[in-house]
PDB file of C-alpha atoms in Angstrom:
ATOM      1  CA  UNK A   8     -63.878   0.212 -26.385  1.00  0.00           C
ATOM      2  CA  UNK A   9     -62.452  -1.479 -29.330  1.00  0.00           C
ATOM      3  CA  UNK A  10     -59.053  -0.698 -30.756  1.00  0.00           C
ATOM      4  CA  UNK A  11     -58.635   0.272 -34.387  1.00  0.00           C
ATOM      5  CA  UNK A  12     -57.245  -3.141 -35.231  1.00  0.00           C
ATOM      6  CA  UNK A  13     -60.294  -4.871 -33.660  1.00  0.00           C
ATOM      7  CA  UNK A  14     -62.770  -2.512 -35.561  1.00  0.00           C
ATOM      8  CA  UNK A  15     -61.019  -3.197 -38.912  1.00  0.00           C
ATOM      9  CA  UNK A  16     -61.044  -7.018 -38.151  1.00  0.00           C
ATOM     10  CA  UNK A  17     -64.861  -6.882 -37.284  1.00  0.00           C
ATOM     11  CA  UNK A  18     -65.551  -4.906 -40.497  1.00  0.00           C
ATOM     12  CA  UNK A  19     -63.582  -7.438 -42.615  1.00  0.00           C
ATOM     13  CA  UNK A  20     -65.511 -10.375 -41.029  1.00  0.00           C
ATOM     14  CA  UNK A  21     -68.829  -8.638 -41.765  1.00  0.00           C
ATOM     15  CA  UNK A  22     -67.890  -8.074 -45.404  1.00  0.00           C
ATOM     16  CA  UNK A  23     -66.940 -11.809 -45.705  1.00  0.00           C
ATOM     17  CA  UNK A  24     -70.315 -12.736 -44.220  1.00  0.00           C
ATOM     18  CA  UNK A  25     -72.244 -10.524 -46.651  1.00  0.00           C
ATOM     19  CA  UNK A  26     -70.505 -11.756 -49.844  1.00  0.00           C
ATOM     20  CA  UNK A  27     -72.557 -13.589 -52.470  1.00  0.00           C
ATOM     21  CA  UNK A  28     -70.471 -16.781 -52.999  1.00  0.00           C
ATOM     22  CA  UNK A  29     -71.753 -17.168 -56.555  1.00  0.00           C
ATOM     23  CA  UNK A  30     -70.830 -13.713 -57.822  1.00  0.00           C
ATOM     24  CA  UNK A  31     -68.137 -12.773 -55.231  1.00  0.00           C
ATOM     25  CA  UNK A  32     -69.703  -9.321 -54.568  1.00  0.00           C
ATOM     26  CA  UNK A  33     -71.313  -7.725 -51.512  1.00  0.00           C
ATOM     27  CA  UNK A  34     -75.030  -8.162 -51.097  1.00  0.00           C
ATOM     28  CA  UNK A  35     -76.838  -5.094 -49.903  1.00  0.00           C
ATOM     29  CA  UNK A  36     -79.701  -5.646 -47.577  1.00  0.00           C
ATOM     30  CA  UNK A  37     -82.136  -2.768 -47.288  1.00  0.00           C
ATOM     31  CA  UNK A  38     -83.746  -2.278 -43.897  1.00  0.00           C
ATOM     32  CA  UNK A  39     -87.096  -0.567 -43.786  1.00  0.00           C
ATOM     33  CA  UNK A  40     -87.629   1.763 -40.864  1.00  0.00           C
ATOM     34  CA  UNK A  41     -91.357   1.693 -41.192  1.00  0.00           C
ATOM     35  CA  UNK A  42     -93.626  -0.789 -42.920  1.00  0.00           C
ATOM     36  CA  UNK A  43     -97.379  -0.389 -43.550  1.00  0.00           C
ATOM     37  CA  UNK A  44    -100.157  -1.513 -45.753  1.00  0.00           C
ATOM     38  CA  UNK A  45    -101.997   0.400 -48.449  1.00  0.00           C
ATOM     39  CA  UNK A  46    -104.922  -1.664 -49.786  1.00  0.00           C
ATOM     40  CA  UNK A  47    -103.544  -5.131 -50.162  1.00  0.00           C
ATOM     41  CA  UNK A  48     -99.872  -4.220 -50.627  1.00  0.00           C
ATOM     42  CA  UNK A  49     -97.091  -3.718 -48.090  1.00  0.00           C
ATOM     43  CA  UNK A  50     -95.120  -0.458 -48.362  1.00  0.00           C
ATOM     44  CA  UNK A  51     -91.934   0.659 -46.475  1.00  0.00           C
ATOM     45  CA  UNK A  52     -89.800   3.557 -45.980  1.00  0.00           C
ATOM     46  CA  UNK A  53     -86.005   3.681 -45.505  1.00  0.00           C
ATOM     47  CA  UNK A  54     -84.343   5.661 -42.810  1.00  0.00           C
ATOM     48  CA  UNK A  55     -83.813   9.236 -43.963  1.00  0.00           C
ATOM     49  CA  UNK A  56     -85.960   8.694 -47.204  1.00  0.00           C
ATOM     50  CA  UNK A  57     -89.711   8.962 -46.673  1.00  0.00           C
ATOM     51  CA  UNK A  58     -90.569   7.822 -50.240  1.00  0.00           C
ATOM     52  CA  UNK A  59     -93.088   4.873 -50.016  1.00  0.00           C
ATOM     53  CA  UNK A  60     -91.640   1.747 -51.702  1.00  0.00           C
ATOM     54  CA  UNK A  61     -93.308  -1.542 -52.325  1.00  0.00           C
ATOM     55  CA  UNK A  62     -91.847  -4.215 -50.132  1.00  0.00           C
ATOM     56  CA  UNK A  63     -92.266  -6.915 -52.871  1.00  0.00           C
ATOM     57  CA  UNK A  64     -89.762  -4.995 -55.081  1.00  0.00           C
ATOM     58  CA  UNK A  65     -87.084  -5.511 -52.436  1.00  0.00           C
ATOM     59  CA  UNK A  66     -87.666  -9.190 -51.634  1.00  0.00           C
ATOM     60  CA  UNK A  67     -86.823 -12.384 -53.423  1.00  0.00           C
ATOM     61  CA  UNK A  68     -89.873 -13.982 -54.949  1.00  0.00           C
ATOM     62  CA  UNK A  69     -90.720 -17.657 -54.354  1.00  0.00           C
ATOM     63  CA  UNK A  70     -89.984 -19.776 -57.405  1.00  0.00           C
TER      64      UNK A  70
END
């Protein structure tokens, strides 16, 4: 079991790892619980929210 100090330290390291160096803000990464295809498009659902969402709306497009 981790002490309170170790948990805070691990949380701080995680926040540093997720910071966007260009804007100095946290980057949120959505994680789909379920991914499926409808027609030719990928759709996904977040945990706790069963609303179908297009995966391409949550990805960075190739330039």
